[in-house]
Amino acid sequence: MKKSTGRVTLPSEQNFLAETKEMMERWGADAIRDSDGTKLDDEIKELDAKIYTTYFVARAHNEFAEKHLEECQQIYLMSLFQTALSEKISISFMDGYFAEQLRPDFIHDPKKYWEVIDRTTGVIVDPANWEANETDETVTILTAIPFHEYTVSFLVYAIWDPTQMYNHITNDWGDKPHDIPFDVRQPYSNEIMKKYLKQWLIDNPATDVVRFTTFFYHFTLVFNQLGKEKFVDWFGYGASVSVAALDAFELEKGYRLRPEDIVDCGYYNTAFRIPTKTYLDYMDFIHYFVAKEAKELVDIVHESGKEAMMFLGDNWIGTEPYGKHFEMIGLDAVVGSVGGGATLRMIADIPHVNYTEGRFLPYFFPDTFFEGNDPVIEANENWLTARRAMLRSPVDRIGYGGYLSLAYKFPGFVDYIADITDEFREIYDTIKDVKPYTGVKVAILNSWGKLRTWQTHMVAHALWYKQIYSYLGVIESLSGAAVDVVFVSFEDIVKNGVDKDIDVIINAGDEGTAFSGGKEWMNETLITTIRQWIHEGGGFVGIGEPSAHQHEGHYFQLATALGVDKELGFSLSTDKYFTTALEEHFISADATSFDFGETMKNVYALSETTEIIEYSDGEVHLSSNNFGKGRAVYMAGLPYSQENTRLLMRALFYAANKENEFTKWHASNIQCEVHVYPSIKKMAIVNNSMVEQQTTVYDGRGQASQVTLAPSEIRWEEYT
Amino acid sequence: MKKSTGRVTLPSEQNFLAETKEMMERWGADAIRDSDGTKLDDEIKELDAKIYTTYFVARAHNEFAEKHLEECQQIYLMSLFQTALSEKISISFMDGYFAEQLRPDFIHDPKKYWEVIDRTTGVIVDPANWEANETDETVTILTAIPFHEYTVSFLVYAIWDPTQMYNHITNDWGDKPHDIPFDVRQPYSNEIMKKYLKQWLIDNPATDVVRFTTFFYHFTLVFNQLGKEKFVDWFGYGASVSVAALDAFELEKGYRLRPEDIVDCGYYNTAFRIPTKTYLDYMDFIHYFVAKEAKELVDIVHESGKEAMMFLGDNWIGTEPYGKHFEMIGLDAVVGSVGGGATLRMIADIPHVNYTEGRFLPYFFPDTFFEGNDPVIEANENWLTARRAMLRSPVDRIGYGGYLSLAYKFPGFVDYIADITDEFREIYDTIKDVKPYTGVKVAILNSWGKLRTWQTHMVAHALWYKQIYSYLGVIESLSGAAVDVVFVSFEDIVKNGVDKDIDVIINAGDEGTAFSGGKEWMNETLITTIRQWIHEGGGFVGIGEPSAHQHEGHYFQLATALGVDKELGFSLSTDKYFTTALEEHFISADATSFDFGETMKNVYALSETTEIIEYSDGEVHLSSNNFGKGRAVYMAGLPYSQENTRLLMRALFYAANKENEFTKWHASNIQCEVHVYPSIKKMAIVNNSMVEQQTTVYDGRGQASQVTLAPSEIRWEEYT
């Protein structure tokens, strides 16, 4: 059988021609890329492969940036809280910030652009009553109320690109100049970015794909006085703010933003904050600007006969691949890093591009590729989680990053990736554009909706946080499951109701966050629409603190539907009699133990009709309740695991009143899954574990057969 | 040595004369009481002892009550939440209530006294748009908004006294008539209660002490449709409500209460709810009425030459022993049940009475006194916790309840109580009215202040609840510790500031409860007063969610002082670097392990100056922070134990900046304590455990000596 080729991107480096050729053949690669810190020799660029070249738009041009520091990027910061000990107090607003990254903007009048706030009352201090001092970087308030707390919201220039700063500090680059980020909203910057690109395209004839890394504004990444990360928000628009942007916003939207609209009490509008109307306006304003300007660059690339690819990260702010202006950019491709199933889907499902590419793990870096370590393990884990998602919606290409010469020294790894690339191509060639069978259609409901497709509950890209892992399991589980998933905002429901084809709505998160919804549940249309929809047969799965907002006798505003509420102390005087879990339940039929992660305290059943599925430590952690023709399931948390994926799937089918269809195209063993493609009459039975598994497999009529799968095996079968 | 006698009350019963005499001698008893279900023979009443006789004011007169059902007590109830499926809905408002206890009041116009509320919006439904039907006990709403939820707040007659109902159902009393509680606010009832009492006093010449059980209104105790407890609030004023009371309230306070002022979303203003102004007005109104009417009964008792004693329980609502009208009643004594140190202090510290009496455990009932069980263990545990408190503030008498004949069969128990009664008299004779040495003065700050002295965080008297035990440890620890304790309300602070002699303020509780304070912390005067007070040298100990209310960038409004805040998800993007506990700290110097009970999640240190004392599972559970000259300690919870008592004591001394005085009058062994009485130059070294203990004891100059104490020993020493 002829070895398959294509759809794979190889990183390469200098003085590595022969091995690069060999590796291209081994992995069937048809594209070669440079990486952070590597360049390609001309001979490599002449190989029979597409050449990707990294391109920075708004940094790495210090000769320009240094001449136009007034066009440097800006950011709003908030000082530390300071307690007033007397009426006259002085706040060193740069305390805690990294002077090499951030420089206060005294070019624009602080009295106009800064804000001093009494954080005890929320009142803005009249600018007549404070003075900003450039020399010692203080703000002196003259009329402070003793023992109130004050903050200063102030504008700075961000004089060091955060990604370069991170690499510079981490790798101890010493005297190497700091890349100064310039703002393409400014006239000279805007002109120069196009001019440079045009020249660069001429200078790089061998490049086939311009890999934008990325466009104009970095996600928010601010360092502290020790040169360490202080604030990181992969979704943060902080670095897109500037005097020019504020002025343009006013012109476009008809009102002026306050510093507080950006600074947000020091929370800086992270994705966990319920977005305000002003912040949504601001995001839209930046998104439109970025799309419009990026389109011009993409047009220039196209005019040169090359392709334009965007890296989903670093300076990606405002591109919003699921936003309404993204299509305008006209990109050929998006590439992003694949940490698991959810991140794969985040890339694979991006609309309006010709192709998507996933950068797989591990990076070919010395932290993994050292003697005595087996990089196959990480690659295998990464591949198994990503493959689940791929079988629902594949990326068009896969690739790797780092030093190829490092990977080359691990022949077992080279062999393994050869297998993976073949397996990927087989999957892709078989199922691309073939709709897989799904048992239920799920809507994930939160403040963000579609805009944050496959991005809910993330803080910094793919990092573990104690407060999020119990929710991230939801999207990770769904990313590779036989369900259709859409992301819906509260506003969508209020405006349009629930789409007819939705089987189950999921609302997961901690109270007051954008993911649970907090005060959004006070919206009369929202709450009545959801209640009615469930009552008429819809399914609801609430995880953590769904619909939580203390109001009129309920904490969960959907308490009556869920059959559970959370005890905050107010209703301790009411006896809680319903404390026994059912011995058996459809949802827990495959569970041998439960893992609710951080779990949720003090949830109790409201009546004897609540089906308690798990009860321990005086609390309900898993339950279901009939509400009219519908069902509402409660879960205390859902960290990602095969066990919890199964638990969630059963909860979805149960909530949807479709438990009779659960064993259609189904594997009994929780380590295995069945993906089915009706239009081509094929099915893939997969072993998601690294050990051999036996499972009963049910076909579309519920007929069972026994299957034994090798470790990590994917077995394709045809059916009639 | 002559055996001491007195200050002990013995329960007795019929046909038990000789043994009663023997037991009187053994225990040195000087008073005899009847108990629930027991009567005393005339011969017993003639013994050389005071005779206590139980007296019911507002029940146990069914011949009257049945003739005046219109004077029966009332209560406001809230129906279950009902989801509207159409515009016309019918709510069976008695669903879930016990028809034998509660009967809807259709005598008074529901349109005037009831309230139908749209719980989705909080809007009151216009009475023109609903009808109440007496026959089928429904309210029909004609203009409901589909998928809004509705409740009916309605008045009922409470036709069965809750204590008798409980005993009746528990003991299966069958046909025995139900005691009907009548309302002495009503004319006939008011007249009859006095008339009966006068006759009763004549009929009971042998009675020395009339033991009121109690006065007029029972704490809220409502049963469900199965005849089981549905709602219990030992502090609840629910059963004091009536049409007459509502009308009188309007006359007295100048405005009318809404049903919702009582029903409170179904939470019924439990002690955990931050009291509203209207509810405080209502409590004061009832307190005044009860005091005024009780005074008349007490006067009648006094005129007969007898004493008036009140039982702190059952129908005690409105007596408020720490309330401003209590003195007016003119009682001779209060007796209450002692579950531990806090309940002992709750009784012992009651002002304006000649003496207090504690009813100790165990009751002489078959559940403890059965063959094979050793009742000494329960008695010993009860005594050890109560003795700690007694050494700070003794009750004047102790006593027991139940069937003496049962206890009599356990000679070991009889011996043990003989020891206890002697030990009690020795303590009492030594330290009554002698002020003990205290190292620090502590103010417990919450919404209730002095009114709920030693009563914070209780639900039903002395019952264990998952949501309260981690806070109850605070008052239990303090009840027997060498500290002065006062209870202070937020309003006290706002009006009067912090008293000069306070060393440490404690704020303990879950967010939004009356004990933590919730939105009370928005009060500008409160927050600035406390901040200033700490900054100028005060100590603060916050437990659980102290000063918690999300506002302007803080969850803990005292976050800056505490040096910690709680992560709700909004600030995940800010790096949390301070994750290492100090190796040693004054507060944890005696701790070998930690028990924070239910503990508190996601608390983190704000800066490197926070002294982290315990850090685990990614959270701070114990810390301290310097704020100006003061210190603020954070604790995640404090269930009661000897270890936690020590931890709290160290925290108090540390917060007060008095750690140098900690080893003054101090026992190193956490199972032991030292109580010192400077004016009489005596000290008591106590072993609070049931096994032998060795300890270093430090005197007032910090001089150490070694002491070995027998199990439970109290050793008196004189010093110079």
XYZ file of C-alpha atoms in Angstrom, chain B residues 380-677:
298
model
C -19.027 14.024 82.378
C -18.828 15.510 78.863
C -21.644 17.893 79.633
C -20.049 18.909 82.903
C -16.592 19.501 81.444
C -17.845 21.858 78.729
C -20.182 23.638 81.131
C -17.566 23.878 83.886
C -15.238 25.878 81.633
C -18.009 28.454 81.215
C -18.982 28.228 84.877
C -15.467 29.236 85.873
C -16.013 32.487 83.961
C -19.601 33.131 85.002
C -21.484 30.546 87.055
C -25.191 29.896 87.037
C -26.591 30.123 90.568
C -28.135 26.699 90.592
C -27.976 23.446 88.703
C -30.636 20.813 88.284
C -31.799 17.814 86.345
C -34.945 16.640 84.625
C -36.782 13.406 83.919
C -37.572 10.340 86.005
C -35.559 10.220 89.193
C -36.479 6.560 89.585
C -34.488 5.809 86.431
C -31.340 7.564 87.600
C -31.681 5.895 90.968
C -30.995 2.531 89.359
C -27.503 3.657 88.307
C -25.458 3.964 91.523
C -22.304 4.977 89.633
C -24.246 7.847 88.118
C -25.648 8.866 91.487
C -22.109 8.942 92.875
C -20.824 10.964 89.942
C -23.562 13.586 90.260
C -22.841 13.767 94.007
C -19.268 14.729 93.032
C -20.454 17.220 90.444
C -22.879 18.930 92.797
C -20.124 19.275 95.408
C -17.727 20.564 92.797
C -20.330 23.020 91.549
C -20.950 24.373 95.059
C -17.231 24.730 95.656
C -16.832 26.679 92.416
C -19.845 28.800 93.162
C -18.935 29.546 96.744
C -15.421 30.457 95.708
C -15.944 32.648 92.675
C -19.508 33.970 92.605
C -19.282 37.708 91.969
C -15.475 37.483 91.767
C -14.211 38.862 88.499
C -11.796 36.423 86.840
C -8.593 37.581 85.189
C -8.943 38.120 81.461
C -6.171 38.614 78.955
C -8.185 40.269 76.190
C -11.607 41.736 75.639
C -13.429 40.528 72.558
C -16.400 41.979 70.710
C -18.403 39.640 68.498
C -19.737 41.770 65.680
C -22.848 40.910 63.704
C -26.309 42.246 62.869
C -27.776 41.224 66.224
C -25.246 42.373 68.794
C -26.211 42.206 72.440
C -29.731 40.910 71.753
C -28.289 37.555 70.684
C -25.655 37.253 73.419
C -24.198 33.701 73.277
C -26.887 32.835 70.703
C -25.117 33.458 67.419
C -25.276 30.882 64.625
C -27.809 28.663 66.417
C -30.754 27.230 64.436
C -32.640 24.889 66.704
C -31.336 24.843 70.244
C -28.045 22.889 70.433
C -28.644 20.852 67.268
C -25.766 20.147 64.897
C -26.011 21.619 61.409
C -23.390 21.256 58.700
C -23.560 24.974 57.952
C -23.064 26.225 61.518
C -20.636 24.002 63.409
C -17.608 25.699 61.881
C -18.785 28.972 63.441
C -20.337 27.741 66.698
C -16.830 26.819 67.830
C -16.150 30.522 68.268
C -18.688 31.115 71.037
C -18.162 27.685 72.558
C -14.409 28.304 72.782
C -14.876 31.786 74.190
C -17.517 30.728 76.724
C -14.902 29.199 78.991
C -11.813 31.159 78.027
C -9.977 33.841 79.947
C -11.455 36.600 77.834
C -14.160 39.169 78.288
C -16.793 38.832 75.592
C -19.339 41.375 74.433
C -21.751 41.153 71.549
C -21.915 44.217 69.342
C -24.141 45.065 66.396
C -23.191 46.926 63.240
C -25.592 49.619 64.353
C -23.720 49.945 67.662
C -20.499 50.607 65.771
C -22.154 53.063 63.412
C -23.731 54.968 66.311
C -21.060 54.741 68.981
C -17.843 53.567 67.372
C -15.800 50.824 68.996
C -15.667 50.866 72.776
C -12.284 51.909 74.109
C -11.607 48.724 76.046
C -12.150 46.293 73.164
C -8.974 44.476 72.128
C -10.304 42.336 69.307
C -13.369 42.325 67.066
C -14.524 38.983 65.687
C -16.687 38.786 62.573
C -17.580 35.210 61.654
C -20.060 33.789 59.208
C -21.088 33.062 55.651
C -21.559 35.895 53.190
C -24.973 37.508 53.276
C -25.963 36.174 56.696
C -26.653 38.361 59.715
C -23.496 36.990 61.299
C -21.131 38.048 58.532
C -23.196 41.108 57.645
C -23.557 41.186 53.858
C -24.689 44.568 52.637
C -24.267 46.101 56.092
C -20.616 46.440 55.063
C -21.688 48.981 52.456
C -22.289 51.360 55.332
C -19.559 53.948 54.944
C -19.416 54.748 58.638
C -19.166 51.113 59.630
C -16.364 50.216 57.271
C -14.289 53.327 57.898
C -14.744 53.064 61.657
C -13.529 49.480 61.703
C -10.639 50.171 59.338
C -9.514 53.136 61.393
C -9.878 51.236 64.639
C -7.722 48.361 63.386
C -5.186 50.748 61.875
C -4.799 52.512 65.193
C -3.994 49.282 66.976
C -7.149 47.198 67.157
C -7.250 43.486 66.507
C -9.597 41.821 64.060
C -10.309 38.134 63.630
C -12.369 37.247 60.567
C -13.711 33.726 60.204
C -15.273 32.198 57.119
C -16.449 35.126 55.014
C -15.842 38.160 57.223
C -17.040 41.537 55.883
C -17.978 39.793 52.652
C -19.980 41.662 50.037
C -18.802 41.960 46.438
C -18.221 45.646 45.800
C -15.701 47.813 43.943
C -13.027 45.173 43.509
C -13.151 43.437 46.877
C -15.214 40.546 48.186
C -14.020 40.990 51.739
C -14.578 44.683 52.345
C -11.769 44.463 54.891
C -9.501 42.711 52.368
C -6.730 45.296 52.671
C -6.650 44.937 56.457
C -6.916 41.138 56.349
C -4.346 40.780 53.603
C -6.543 38.131 52.004
C -9.581 38.063 49.769
C -11.670 35.332 48.218
C -11.426 34.420 44.543
C -14.889 34.355 42.982
C -13.524 33.807 39.489
C -13.256 37.478 38.566
C -9.566 37.821 39.397
C -8.237 34.493 38.148
C -6.198 36.419 35.610
C -4.160 37.980 38.409
C -1.231 35.795 39.443
C -1.358 34.538 43.019
C 2.252 34.276 44.143
C 1.852 34.081 47.890
C 1.316 30.418 48.457
C 3.818 29.420 51.094
C 3.005 29.180 54.773
C 5.527 30.391 57.335
C 7.354 27.580 59.065
C 6.461 28.933 62.477
C 3.996 31.431 63.792
C 2.791 32.490 67.198
C -0.805 31.604 66.352
C -0.049 28.024 65.325
C 2.677 27.362 67.906
C 0.594 24.732 69.727
C -1.060 23.246 66.647
C -0.134 19.785 65.476
C -2.833 19.717 62.807
C -5.651 21.969 61.665
C -9.407 21.493 61.509
C -11.272 24.309 59.808
C -14.513 22.348 59.717
C -16.424 23.067 56.523
C -13.534 25.429 55.709
C -13.631 28.161 53.073
C -12.550 27.820 49.485
C -10.469 30.046 47.284
C -9.078 32.497 49.823
C -5.743 33.928 48.697
C -3.130 36.316 50.054
C -3.006 39.775 48.519
C 0.662 40.515 49.037
C 3.934 39.252 50.409
C 3.293 41.017 53.707
C 0.413 38.679 54.557
C 1.638 36.154 57.121
C 0.321 32.872 55.755
C 0.062 30.396 58.608
C -1.730 27.548 56.881
C -1.875 26.986 53.135
C -3.113 23.839 51.451
C -5.118 22.792 48.410
C -4.255 26.114 46.760
C -5.908 28.155 49.512
C -5.086 30.193 52.585
C -6.955 28.937 55.648
C -5.130 30.821 58.381
C -3.239 34.069 58.099
C -2.494 37.365 59.757
C -1.721 40.782 58.413
C -0.411 43.987 59.924
C -2.603 46.967 59.149
C -1.134 50.109 60.630
C -0.596 49.408 64.299
C -3.273 46.724 64.271
C -3.500 43.166 63.080
C -6.157 41.243 61.225
C -6.301 37.458 61.389
C -8.162 35.275 58.904
C -9.465 31.785 59.726
C -11.371 29.504 57.341
C -13.527 28.057 60.129
C -13.375 27.092 63.777
C -15.340 24.052 64.890
C -15.169 23.527 68.621
C -12.285 21.515 70.055
C -9.577 22.065 72.638
C -7.101 22.504 69.779
C -9.216 25.179 68.138
C -9.839 26.914 71.449
C -6.100 27.269 71.790
C -5.784 28.409 68.169
C -8.439 31.065 68.712
C -6.874 32.241 71.972
C -3.507 32.632 70.292
C -5.158 34.450 67.396
C -6.842 36.842 69.824
C -3.661 37.606 71.723
C -1.761 38.022 68.462
C -4.401 40.264 66.919
C -4.386 42.317 70.119
C -0.595 42.659 69.927
C -0.450 41.017 73.333
C 1.467 37.861 72.563
C 3.905 38.789 75.340
C 1.092 38.343 77.819
C -0.047 35.015 76.480
C 1.928 32.920 78.960
C 0.587 34.786 81.941
C -1.784 32.567 83.923
C -1.533 29.917 81.289
C -1.369 26.143 80.941
C 0.857 24.838 78.158
C -1.189 21.664 77.656
C -4.171 22.436 75.427
C -6.352 20.044 77.468
C -5.866 22.257 80.512
C -6.796 25.817 81.400
C -6.003 28.225 84.198
C -8.672 30.486 85.688
C -7.490 33.172 88.043
C -9.359 35.375 90.514
